[in-house]
Amino acid sequence: MSSVRTFSPRYYGLASFKPEQGGTTHFGVLDRSGDAVSCSLTINTQFGSKVIVPGTGVILNNEIDDFSIEPAVPNVYGLIGTEANSIQPKKRPLSSMTPTIILQDDRPVLIVGASGGPRIISATLQTILNVLDFHLPLKRAIESPRIHHQWIPHELAVEGKILPNTRKSLERIGHAVKEKSSLGVVQAILVQRARLHAEADPRKEEKVSAER
């Protein structure tokens, strides 16, 4: 400790700690019969609307922020909306949640999804590509560094573990590269040669559970 300065959490041995980024959870389930669930649920930002239903402890969400309040006005995540996503009765807002089940011969082979606000789509897609196109083991597919671009702000977010040469190549073609500690938190189950592989993203302290 120092009486004249403070230090980052990493200094105190909390290298694996990641600050909470919002109120979204994703989980996947696969049973012995092959029935699969990929479920994302959210209260949107931390503590949602900050309103608790009396007597229940249930926090109400503020998912209405996913609507475009006004054209060209960003929401809490910096996403710019359009007229098509304006608030209207009986209408669902645009959402980044991407619970996914991939089938082969009508049987689930990959159950995947993520939390992380607007980074959910890119995190889920990159994990799918790592497994199906690049044939990475599921653990490595999830742990591999990610990139994310959402148009506004006009910058390419990359995780710090990205290779220096890759970063230089991106900057060379005009990307404004900005390092982020975490770009989404992915959970996935892979069915491969009649064996199940389940992995939880180490970017947060997630867990895998199984029973025979």
JSON list of C-alpha atoms in Angstrom, two decimals:
[
{"chain": "A", "resi": 1, "resn": "MET", "atom": "CA", "xyz": [0.00, 0.00, 0.00]},
{"chain": "A", "resi": 2, "resn": "SER", "atom": "CA", "xyz": [0.97, 3.63, -0.45]},
{"chain": "A", "resi": 3, "resn": "SER", "atom": "CA", "xyz": [-0.23, 6.68, 1.47]},
{"chain": "A", "resi": 4, "resn": "VAL", "atom": "CA", "xyz": [0.32, 8.97, -1.53]},
{"chain": "A", "resi": 5, "resn": "ARG", "atom": "CA", "xyz": [-1.27, 7.10, -4.42]},
{"chain": "A", "resi": 6, "resn": "THR", "atom": "CA", "xyz": [-3.79, 4.42, -5.32]},
{"chain": "A", "resi": 7, "resn": "PHE", "atom": "CA", "xyz": [-3.33, 1.44, -7.62]},
{"chain": "A", "resi": 8, "resn": "SER", "atom": "CA", "xyz": [-5.44, -0.46, -10.13]},
{"chain": "A", "resi": 9, "resn": "PRO", "atom": "CA", "xyz": [-7.18, -3.69, -9.00]},
{"chain": "A", "resi": 10, "resn": "ARG", "atom": "CA", "xyz": [-4.52, -5.65, -10.93]},
{"chain": "A", "resi": 11, "resn": "TYR", "atom": "CA", "xyz": [-1.88, -4.39, -8.46]},
{"chain": "A", "resi": 12, "resn": "TYR", "atom": "CA", "xyz": [-3.71, -6.16, -5.65]},
{"chain": "A", "resi": 13, "resn": "GLY", "atom": "CA", "xyz": [-3.67, -9.53, -7.39]},
{"chain": "A", "resi": 14, "resn": "LEU", "atom": "CA", "xyz": [-7.11, -9.31, -9.00]},
{"chain": "A", "resi": 15, "resn": "ALA", "atom": "CA", "xyz": [-5.89, -9.91, -12.54]},
{"chain": "A", "resi": 16, "resn": "SER", "atom": "CA", "xyz": [-8.85, -12.13, -13.40]},
{"chain": "A", "resi": 17, "resn": "PHE", "atom": "CA", "xyz": [-11.44, -9.67, -12.10]},
{"chain": "A", "resi": 18, "resn": "LYS", "atom": "CA", "xyz": [-13.57, -7.89, -14.68]},
{"chain": "A", "resi": 19, "resn": "PRO", "atom": "CA", "xyz": [-15.94, -5.09, -13.71]},
{"chain": "A", "resi": 20, "resn": "GLU", "atom": "CA", "xyz": [-19.61, -5.88, -14.18]},
{"chain": "A", "resi": 21, "resn": "GLN", "atom": "CA", "xyz": [-20.76, -4.42, -17.49]},
{"chain": "A", "resi": 22, "resn": "GLY", "atom": "CA", "xyz": [-24.52, -4.71, -17.31]},
{"chain": "A", "resi": 23, "resn": "GLY", "atom": "CA", "xyz": [-27.51, -6.84, -16.48]},
{"chain": "A", "resi": 24, "resn": "THR", "atom": "CA", "xyz": [-27.50, -9.61, -19.11]},
{"chain": "A", "resi": 25, "resn": "THR", "atom": "CA", "xyz": [-27.14, -13.36, -18.50]},
{"chain": "A", "resi": 26, "resn": "HIS", "atom": "CA", "xyz": [-26.84, -16.18, -21.01]},
{"chain": "A", "resi": 27, "resn": "PHE", "atom": "CA", "xyz": [-27.06, -19.92, -20.38]},
{"chain": "A", "resi": 28, "resn": "GLY", "atom": "CA", "xyz": [-27.23, -23.00, -22.57]},
{"chain": "A", "resi": 29, "resn": "VAL", "atom": "CA", "xyz": [-28.69, -26.40, -21.70]},
{"chain": "A", "resi": 30, "resn": "LEU", "atom": "CA", "xyz": [-28.52, -29.77, -23.47]},
{"chain": "A", "resi": 31, "resn": "ASP", "atom": "CA", "xyz": [-30.06, -32.95, -22.05]},
{"chain": "A", "resi": 32, "resn": "ARG", "atom": "CA", "xyz": [-29.45, -36.63, -22.80]},
{"chain": "A", "resi": 33, "resn": "SER", "atom": "CA", "xyz": [-32.37, -36.68, -25.25]},
{"chain": "A", "resi": 34, "resn": "GLY", "atom": "CA", "xyz": [-30.81, -33.95, -27.37]},
{"chain": "A", "resi": 35, "resn": "ASP", "atom": "CA", "xyz": [-33.26, -31.25, -26.29]},
{"chain": "A", "resi": 36, "resn": "ALA", "atom": "CA", "xyz": [-31.43, -27.91, -26.30]},
{"chain": "A", "resi": 37, "resn": "VAL", "atom": "CA", "xyz": [-32.04, -24.45, -24.85]},
{"chain": "A", "resi": 38, "resn": "SER", "atom": "CA", "xyz": [-30.09, -21.29, -25.63]},
{"chain": "A", "resi": 39, "resn": "CYS", "atom": "CA", "xyz": [-31.44, -18.50, -23.43]},
{"chain": "A", "resi": 40, "resn": "SER", "atom": "CA", "xyz": [-30.43, -14.85, -22.98]},
{"chain": "A", "resi": 41, "resn": "LEU", "atom": "CA", "xyz": [-32.23, -12.64, -20.49]},
{"chain": "A", "resi": 42, "resn": "THR", "atom": "CA", "xyz": [-31.56, -9.09, -19.40]},
{"chain": "A", "resi": 43, "resn": "ILE", "atom": "CA", "xyz": [-32.54, -6.13, -17.29]},
{"chain": "A", "resi": 44, "resn": "ASN", "atom": "CA", "xyz": [-30.33, -4.14, -19.73]},
{"chain": "A", "resi": 45, "resn": "THR", "atom": "CA", "xyz": [-28.03, -1.83, -17.74]},
{"chain": "A", "resi": 46, "resn": "GLN", "atom": "CA", "xyz": [-26.87, -2.31, -14.16]},
{"chain": "A", "resi": 47, "resn": "PHE", "atom": "CA", "xyz": [-29.94, -2.64, -11.91]},
{"chain": "A", "resi": 48, "resn": "GLY", "atom": "CA", "xyz": [-32.20, -1.99, -14.92]},
{"chain": "A", "resi": 49, "resn": "SER", "atom": "CA", "xyz": [-34.79, 0.70, -14.24]},
{"chain": "A", "resi": 50, "resn": "LYS", "atom": "CA", "xyz": [-33.73, 0.73, -10.57]},
{"chain": "A", "resi": 51, "resn": "VAL", "atom": "CA", "xyz": [-37.34, -0.05, -9.67]},
{"chain": "A", "resi": 52, "resn": "ILE", "atom": "CA", "xyz": [-38.12, -3.09, -7.50]},
{"chain": "A", "resi": 53, "resn": "VAL", "atom": "CA", "xyz": [-41.57, -4.69, -7.47]},
{"chain": "A", "resi": 54, "resn": "PRO", "atom": "CA", "xyz": [-42.70, -4.34, -3.84]},
{"chain": "A", "resi": 55, "resn": "GLY", "atom": "CA", "xyz": [-42.53, -7.55, -1.86]},
{"chain": "A", "resi": 56, "resn": "THR", "atom": "CA", "xyz": [-40.77, -9.56, -4.60]},
{"chain": "A", "resi": 57, "resn": "GLY", "atom": "CA", "xyz": [-37.19, -8.36, -4.89]},
{"chain": "A", "resi": 58, "resn": "VAL", "atom": "CA", "xyz": [-37.64, -8.41, -8.69]},
{"chain": "A", "resi": 59, "resn": "ILE", "atom": "CA", "xyz": [-35.87, -5.55, -10.48]},
{"chain": "A", "resi": 60, "resn": "LEU", "atom": "CA", "xyz": [-37.66, -4.19, -13.55]},
{"chain": "A", "resi": 61, "resn": "ASN", "atom": "CA", "xyz": [-35.62, -3.76, -16.71]},
{"chain": "A", "resi": 62, "resn": "ASN", "atom": "CA", "xyz": [-34.99, -0.60, -18.71]},
{"chain": "A", "resi": 63, "resn": "GLU", "atom": "CA", "xyz": [-35.02, -2.42, -22.05]},
{"chain": "A", "resi": 64, "resn": "ILE", "atom": "CA", "xyz": [-36.96, 0.47, -23.59]},
{"chain": "A", "resi": 65, "resn": "ASP", "atom": "CA", "xyz": [-33.53, 2.10, -24.01]},
{"chain": "A", "resi": 66, "resn": "ASP", "atom": "CA", "xyz": [-33.05, -0.29, -26.94]},
{"chain": "A", "resi": 67, "resn": "PHE", "atom": "CA", "xyz": [-35.62, 1.75, -28.85]},
{"chain": "A", "resi": 68, "resn": "SER", "atom": "CA", "xyz": [-34.52, 4.85, -30.75]},
{"chain": "A", "resi": 69, "resn": "ILE", "atom": "CA", "xyz": [-35.72, 7.70, -28.58]},
{"chain": "A", "resi": 70, "resn": "GLU", "atom": "CA", "xyz": [-34.92, 10.11, -31.42]},
{"chain": "A", "resi": 71, "resn": "PRO", "atom": "CA", "xyz": [-33.21, 9.53, -34.79]},
{"chain": "A", "resi": 72, "resn": "ALA", "atom": "CA", "xyz": [-29.42, 10.03, -34.60]},
{"chain": "A", "resi": 73, "resn": "VAL", "atom": "CA", "xyz": [-29.49, 10.16, -30.77]},
{"chain": "A", "resi": 74, "resn": "PRO", "atom": "CA", "xyz": [-27.35, 7.39, -29.19]},
{"chain": "A", "resi": 75, "resn": "ASN", "atom": "CA", "xyz": [-28.63, 5.11, -26.44]},
{"chain": "A", "resi": 76, "resn": "VAL", "atom": "CA", "xyz": [-26.70, 4.23, -23.30]},
{"chain": "A", "resi": 77, "resn": "TYR", "atom": "CA", "xyz": [-24.37, 1.94, -25.31]},
{"chain": "A", "resi": 78, "resn": "GLY", "atom": "CA", "xyz": [-23.62, 4.57, -27.95]},
{"chain": "A", "resi": 79, "resn": "LEU", "atom": "CA", "xyz": [-25.75, 2.85, -30.59]},
{"chain": "A", "resi": 80, "resn": "ILE", "atom": "CA", "xyz": [-27.38, 5.21, -33.09]},
{"chain": "A", "resi": 81, "resn": "GLY", "atom": "CA", "xyz": [-30.99, 4.35, -33.85]},
{"chain": "A", "resi": 82, "resn": "THR", "atom": "CA", "xyz": [-33.18, 4.96, -36.88]},
{"chain": "A", "resi": 83, "resn": "GLU", "atom": "CA", "xyz": [-36.85, 5.71, -37.49]},
{"chain": "A", "resi": 84, "resn": "ALA", "atom": "CA", "xyz": [-37.50, 1.99, -38.01]},
{"chain": "A", "resi": 85, "resn": "ASN", "atom": "CA", "xyz": [-36.61, 1.37, -34.36]},
{"chain": "A", "resi": 86, "resn": "SER", "atom": "CA", "xyz": [-38.72, 4.20, -32.94]},
{"chain": "A", "resi": 87, "resn": "ILE", "atom": "CA", "xyz": [-41.04, 3.60, -29.98]},
{"chain": "A", "resi": 88, "resn": "GLN", "atom": "CA", "xyz": [-44.50, 2.38, -30.97]},
{"chain": "A", "resi": 89, "resn": "PRO", "atom": "CA", "xyz": [-47.27, 0.41, -29.22]},
{"chain": "A", "resi": 90, "resn": "LYS", "atom": "CA", "xyz": [-47.04, -3.41, -29.44]},
{"chain": "A", "resi": 91, "resn": "LYS", "atom": "CA", "xyz": [-43.54, -3.21, -30.89]},
{"chain": "A", "resi": 92, "resn": "ARG", "atom": "CA", "xyz": [-40.33, -4.90, -29.76]},
{"chain": "A", "resi": 93, "resn": "PRO", "atom": "CA", "xyz": [-37.10, -2.89, -29.61]},
{"chain": "A", "resi": 94, "resn": "LEU", "atom": "CA", "xyz": [-34.03, -3.89, -31.57]},
{"chain": "A", "resi": 95, "resn": "SER", "atom": "CA", "xyz": [-31.90, -6.12, -29.34]},
{"chain": "A", "resi": 96, "resn": "SER", "atom": "CA", "xyz": [-28.33, -7.40, -29.44]},
{"chain": "A", "resi": 97, "resn": "MET", "atom": "CA", "xyz": [-29.23, -10.65, -27.65]},
{"chain": "A", "resi": 98, "resn": "THR", "atom": "CA", "xyz": [-28.30, -13.57, -29.90]},
{"chain": "A", "resi": 99, "resn": "PRO", "atom": "CA", "xyz": [-29.12, -16.96, -28.34]},
{"chain": "A", "resi": 100, "resn": "THR", "atom": "CA", "xyz": [-28.19, -19.48, -31.02]},
{"chain": "A", "resi": 101, "resn": "ILE", "atom": "CA", "xyz": [-28.65, -23.20, -31.69]},
{"chain": "A", "resi": 102, "resn": "ILE", "atom": "CA", "xyz": [-26.89, -24.63, -34.74]},
{"chain": "A", "resi": 103, "resn": "LEU", "atom": "CA", "xyz": [-28.27, -27.89, -36.13]},
{"chain": "A", "resi": 104, "resn": "GLN", "atom": "CA", "xyz": [-26.79, -30.63, -38.28]},
{"chain": "A", "resi": 105, "resn": "ASP", "atom": "CA", "xyz": [-29.20, -33.25, -39.60]},
{"chain": "A", "resi": 106, "resn": "ASP", "atom": "CA", "xyz": [-31.86, -31.78, -37.29]},
{"chain": "A", "resi": 107, "resn": "ARG", "atom": "CA", "xyz": [-29.70, -32.37, -34.21]},
{"chain": "A", "resi": 108, "resn": "PRO", "atom": "CA", "xyz": [-28.04, -29.59, -32.16]},
{"chain": "A", "resi": 109, "resn": "VAL", "atom": "CA", "xyz": [-24.27, -29.39, -32.58]},
{"chain": "A", "resi": 110, "resn": "LEU", "atom": "CA", "xyz": [-23.55, -25.97, -31.07]},
{"chain": "A", "resi": 111, "resn": "ILE", "atom": "CA", "xyz": [-25.52, -24.10, -28.40]},
{"chain": "A", "resi": 112, "resn": "VAL", "atom": "CA", "xyz": [-24.03, -20.63, -27.92]},
{"chain": "A", "resi": 113, "resn": "GLY", "atom": "CA", "xyz": [-24.80, -17.11, -26.76]},
{"chain": "A", "resi": 114, "resn": "ALA", "atom": "CA", "xyz": [-23.31, -14.22, -24.83]},
{"chain": "A", "resi": 115, "resn": "SER", "atom": "CA", "xyz": [-23.76, -11.21, -22.59]},
{"chain": "A", "resi": 116, "resn": "GLY", "atom": "CA", "xyz": [-22.14, -7.84, -23.18]},
{"chain": "A", "resi": 117, "resn": "GLY", "atom": "CA", "xyz": [-24.56, -5.32, -24.67]},
{"chain": "A", "resi": 118, "resn": "PRO", "atom": "CA", "xyz": [-23.86, -4.47, -28.33]},
{"chain": "A", "resi": 119, "resn": "ARG", "atom": "CA", "xyz": [-20.81, -6.74, -28.26]},
{"chain": "A", "resi": 120, "resn": "ILE", "atom": "CA", "xyz": [-23.03, -9.82, -27.97]},
{"chain": "A", "resi": 121, "resn": "ILE", "atom": "CA", "xyz": [-23.53, -10.26, -31.71]},
{"chain": "A", "resi": 122, "resn": "SER", "atom": "CA", "xyz": [-19.86, -9.99, -32.63]},
{"chain": "A", "resi": 123, "resn": "ALA", "atom": "CA", "xyz": [-18.73, -12.19, -29.71]},
{"chain": "A", "resi": 124, "resn": "THR", "atom": "CA", "xyz": [-21.23, -14.92, -30.59]},
{"chain": "A", "resi": 125, "resn": "LEU", "atom": "CA", "xyz": [-20.44, -14.80, -34.31]},
{"chain": "A", "resi": 126, "resn": "GLN", "atom": "CA", "xyz": [-16.67, -14.93, -33.80]},
{"chain": "A", "resi": 127, "resn": "THR", "atom": "CA", "xyz": [-17.03, -17.93, -31.50]},
{"chain": "A", "resi": 128, "resn": "ILE", "atom": "CA", "xyz": [-19.17, -19.73, -34.10]},
{"chain": "A", "resi": 129, "resn": "LEU", "atom": "CA", "xyz": [-16.62, -18.97, -36.84]},
{"chain": "A", "resi": 130, "resn": "ASN", "atom": "CA", "xyz": [-13.76, -20.16, -34.63]},
{"chain": "A", "resi": 131, "resn": "VAL", "atom": "CA", "xyz": [-15.51, -23.51, -34.11]},
{"chain": "A", "resi": 132, "resn": "LEU", "atom": "CA", "xyz": [-17.09, -24.19, -37.50]},
{"chain": "A", "resi": 133, "resn": "ASP", "atom": "CA", "xyz": [-14.69, -22.49, -39.94]},
{"chain": "A", "resi": 134, "resn": "PHE", "atom": "CA", "xyz": [-11.35, -22.54, -38.11]},
{"chain": "A", "resi": 135, "resn": "HIS", "atom": "CA", "xyz": [-12.01, -25.84, -36.26]},
{"chain": "A", "resi": 136, "resn": "LEU", "atom": "CA", "xyz": [-10.66, -24.58, -32.95]},
{"chain": "A", "resi": 137, "resn": "PRO", "atom": "CA", "xyz": [-11.37, -26.50, -29.75]},
{"chain": "A", "resi": 138, "resn": "LEU", "atom": "CA", "xyz": [-14.31, -24.91, -27.95]},
{"chain": "A", "resi": 139, "resn": "LYS", "atom": "CA", "xyz": [-12.21, -23.56, -25.07]},
{"chain": "A", "resi": 140, "resn": "ARG", "atom": "CA", "xyz": [-9.80, -21.83, -27.45]},
{"chain": "A", "resi": 141, "resn": "ALA", "atom": "CA", "xyz": [-12.65, -20.62, -29.66]},
{"chain": "A", "resi": 142, "resn": "ILE", "atom": "CA", "xyz": [-14.13, -18.77, -26.69]},
{"chain": "A", "resi": 143, "resn": "GLU", "atom": "CA", "xyz": [-10.86, -17.52, -25.22]},
{"chain": "A", "resi": 144, "resn": "SER", "atom": "CA", "xyz": [-9.44, -16.17, -28.50]},
{"chain": "A", "resi": 145, "resn": "PRO", "atom": "CA", "xyz": [-9.19, -12.35, -28.67]},
{"chain": "A", "resi": 146, "resn": "ARG", "atom": "CA", "xyz": [-12.09, -10.58, -30.34]},
{"chain": "A", "resi": 147, "resn": "ILE", "atom": "CA", "xyz": [-12.82, -7.43, -32.30]},
{"chain": "A", "resi": 148, "resn": "HIS", "atom": "CA", "xyz": [-15.95, -5.29, -32.38]},
{"chain": "A", "resi": 149, "resn": "HIS", "atom": "CA", "xyz": [-17.21, -2.40, -34.51]},
{"chain": "A", "resi": 150, "resn": "GLN", "atom": "CA", "xyz": [-20.63, -0.80, -34.15]},
{"chain": "A", "resi": 151, "resn": "TRP", "atom": "CA", "xyz": [-20.33, 2.09, -36.64]},
{"chain": "A", "resi": 152, "resn": "ILE", "atom": "CA", "xyz": [-20.70, 4.79, -33.97]},
{"chain": "A", "resi": 153, "resn": "PRO", "atom": "CA", "xyz": [-18.29, 5.50, -32.32]},
{"chain": "A", "resi": 154, "resn": "HIS", "atom": "CA", "xyz": [-16.12, 5.15, -35.42]},
{"chain": "A", "resi": 155, "resn": "GLU", "atom": "CA", "xyz": [-13.51, 2.91, -33.88]},
{"chain": "A", "resi": 156, "resn": "LEU", "atom": "CA", "xyz": [-12.51, -0.74, -33.94]},
{"chain": "A", "resi": 157, "resn": "ALA", "atom": "CA", "xyz": [-12.45, -2.21, -30.45]},
{"chain": "A", "resi": 158, "resn": "VAL", "atom": "CA", "xyz": [-9.93, -5.01, -29.92]},
{"chain": "A", "resi": 159, "resn": "GLU", "atom": "CA", "xyz": [-9.04, -7.07, -26.90]},
{"chain": "A", "resi": 160, "resn": "GLY", "atom": "CA", "xyz": [-5.54, -6.38, -25.61]},
{"chain": "A", "resi": 161, "resn": "LYS", "atom": "CA", "xyz": [-4.37, -9.91, -26.38]},
{"chain": "A", "resi": 162, "resn": "ILE", "atom": "CA", "xyz": [-4.62, -9.30, -30.14]},
{"chain": "A", "resi": 163, "resn": "LEU", "atom": "CA", "xyz": [-1.34, -9.84, -32.00]},
{"chain": "A", "resi": 164, "resn": "PRO", "atom": "CA", "xyz": [0.71, -6.65, -32.53]},
{"chain": "A", "resi": 165, "resn": "ASN", "atom": "CA", "xyz": [1.08, -7.39, -36.25]},
{"chain": "A", "resi": 166, "resn": "THR", "atom": "CA", "xyz": [-2.70, -7.73, -36.57]},
{"chain": "A", "resi": 167, "resn": "ARG", "atom": "CA", "xyz": [-3.18, -4.37, -34.88]},
{"chain": "A", "resi": 168, "resn": "LYS", "atom": "CA", "xyz": [-0.67, -2.70, -37.20]},
{"chain": "A", "resi": 169, "resn": "SER", "atom": "CA", "xyz": [-2.39, -4.18, -40.25]},
{"chain": "A", "resi": 170, "resn": "LEU", "atom": "CA", "xyz": [-5.75, -2.80, -39.09]},
{"chain": "A", "resi": 171, "resn": "GLU", "atom": "CA", "xyz": [-4.30, 0.66, -38.45]},
{"chain": "A", "resi": 172, "resn": "ARG", "atom": "CA", "xyz": [-2.59, 0.61, -41.83]},
{"chain": "A", "resi": 173, "resn": "ILE", "atom": "CA", "xyz": [-5.95, 0.40, -43.61]},
{"chain": "A", "resi": 174, "resn": "GLY", "atom": "CA", "xyz": [-7.44, 3.25, -41.62]},
{"chain": "A", "resi": 175, "resn": "HIS", "atom": "CA", "xyz": [-9.03, 1.73, -38.52]},
{"chain": "A", "resi": 176, "resn": "ALA", "atom": "CA", "xyz": [-8.87, 3.70, -35.27]},
{"chain": "A", "resi": 177, "resn": "VAL", "atom": "CA", "xyz": [-7.98, 0.81, -32.97]},
{"chain": "A", "resi": 178, "resn": "LYS", "atom": "CA", "xyz": [-8.97, 1.02, -29.30]},
{"chain": "A", "resi": 179, "resn": "GLU", "atom": "CA", "xyz": [-8.09, -1.65, -26.75]},
{"chain": "A", "resi": 180, "resn": "LYS", "atom": "CA", "xyz": [-10.80, -3.06, -24.48]},
{"chain": "A", "resi": 181, "resn": "SER", "atom": "CA", "xyz": [-10.42, -5.49, -21.61]},
{"chain": "A", "resi": 182, "resn": "SER", "atom": "CA", "xyz": [-13.43, -7.61, -22.57]},
{"chain": "A", "resi": 183, "resn": "LEU", "atom": "CA", "xyz": [-15.66, -7.80, -25.65]},
{"chain": "A", "resi": 184, "resn": "GLY", "atom": "CA", "xyz": [-18.54, -9.99, -24.56]},
{"chain": "A", "resi": 185, "resn": "VAL", "atom": "CA", "xyz": [-18.85, -13.08, -22.37]},
{"chain": "A", "resi": 186, "resn": "VAL", "atom": "CA", "xyz": [-19.70, -16.30, -24.25]},
{"chain": "A", "resi": 187, "resn": "GLN", "atom": "CA", "xyz": [-21.13, -19.60, -22.98]},
{"chain": "A", "resi": 188, "resn": "ALA", "atom": "CA", "xyz": [-21.29, -22.60, -25.31]},
{"chain": "A", "resi": 189, "resn": "ILE", "atom": "CA", "xyz": [-21.92, -26.34, -25.62]},
{"chain": "A", "resi": 190, "resn": "LEU", "atom": "CA", "xyz": [-20.44, -28.31, -28.53]},
{"chain": "A", "resi": 191, "resn": "VAL", "atom": "CA", "xyz": [-21.55, -31.80, -29.58]},
{"chain": "A", "resi": 192, "resn": "GLN", "atom": "CA", "xyz": [-18.65, -33.54, -31.29]},
{"chain": "A", "resi": 193, "resn": "ARG", "atom": "CA", "xyz": [-18.45, -37.24, -32.14]},
{"chain": "A", "resi": 194, "resn": "ALA", "atom": "CA", "xyz": [-21.17, -38.07, -29.59]},
{"chain": "A", "resi": 195, "resn": "ARG", "atom": "CA", "xyz": [-19.31, -36.21, -26.83]},
{"chain": "A", "resi": 196, "resn": "LEU", "atom": "CA", "xyz": [-20.37, -33.01, -25.11]},
{"chain": "A", "resi": 197, "resn": "HIS", "atom": "CA", "xyz": [-17.95, -30.14, -24.61]},
{"chain": "A", "resi": 198, "resn": "ALA", "atom": "CA", "xyz": [-19.15, -27.21, -22.46]},
{"chain": "A", "resi": 199, "resn": "GLU", "atom": "CA", "xyz": [-17.13, -24.07, -21.79]},
{"chain": "A", "resi": 200, "resn": "ALA", "atom": "CA", "xyz": [-17.70, -20.88, -19.81]},
{"chain": "A", "resi": 201, "resn": "ASP", "atom": "CA", "xyz": [-15.92, -17.67, -20.75]},
{"chain": "A", "resi": 202, "resn": "PRO", "atom": "CA", "xyz": [-12.97, -16.87, -18.42]},
{"chain": "A", "resi": 203, "resn": "ARG", "atom": "CA", "xyz": [-13.56, -13.15, -19.04]},
{"chain": "A", "resi": 204, "resn": "LYS", "atom": "CA", "xyz": [-15.96, -13.47, -16.10]},
{"chain": "A", "resi": 205, "resn": "GLU", "atom": "CA", "xyz": [-16.12, -16.04, -13.35]},
{"chain": "A", "resi": 206, "resn": "GLU", "atom": "CA", "xyz": [-18.65, -18.24, -15.16]},
{"chain": "A", "resi": 207, "resn": "LYS", "atom": "CA", "xyz": [-19.18, -21.95, -14.46]},
{"chain": "A", "resi": 208, "resn": "VAL", "atom": "CA", "xyz": [-20.09, -25.16, -16.30]},
{"chain": "A", "resi": 209, "resn": "SER", "atom": "CA", "xyz": [-22.32, -27.77, -14.67]},
{"chain": "A", "resi": 210, "resn": "ALA", "atom": "CA", "xyz": [-23.05, -31.36, -15.74]},
{"chain": "A", "resi": 211, "resn": "GLU", "atom": "CA", "xyz": [-24.60, -34.50, -14.35]},
{"chain": "A", "resi": 212, "resn": "ARG", "atom": "CA", "xyz": [-24.85, -38.06, -15.58]}
]
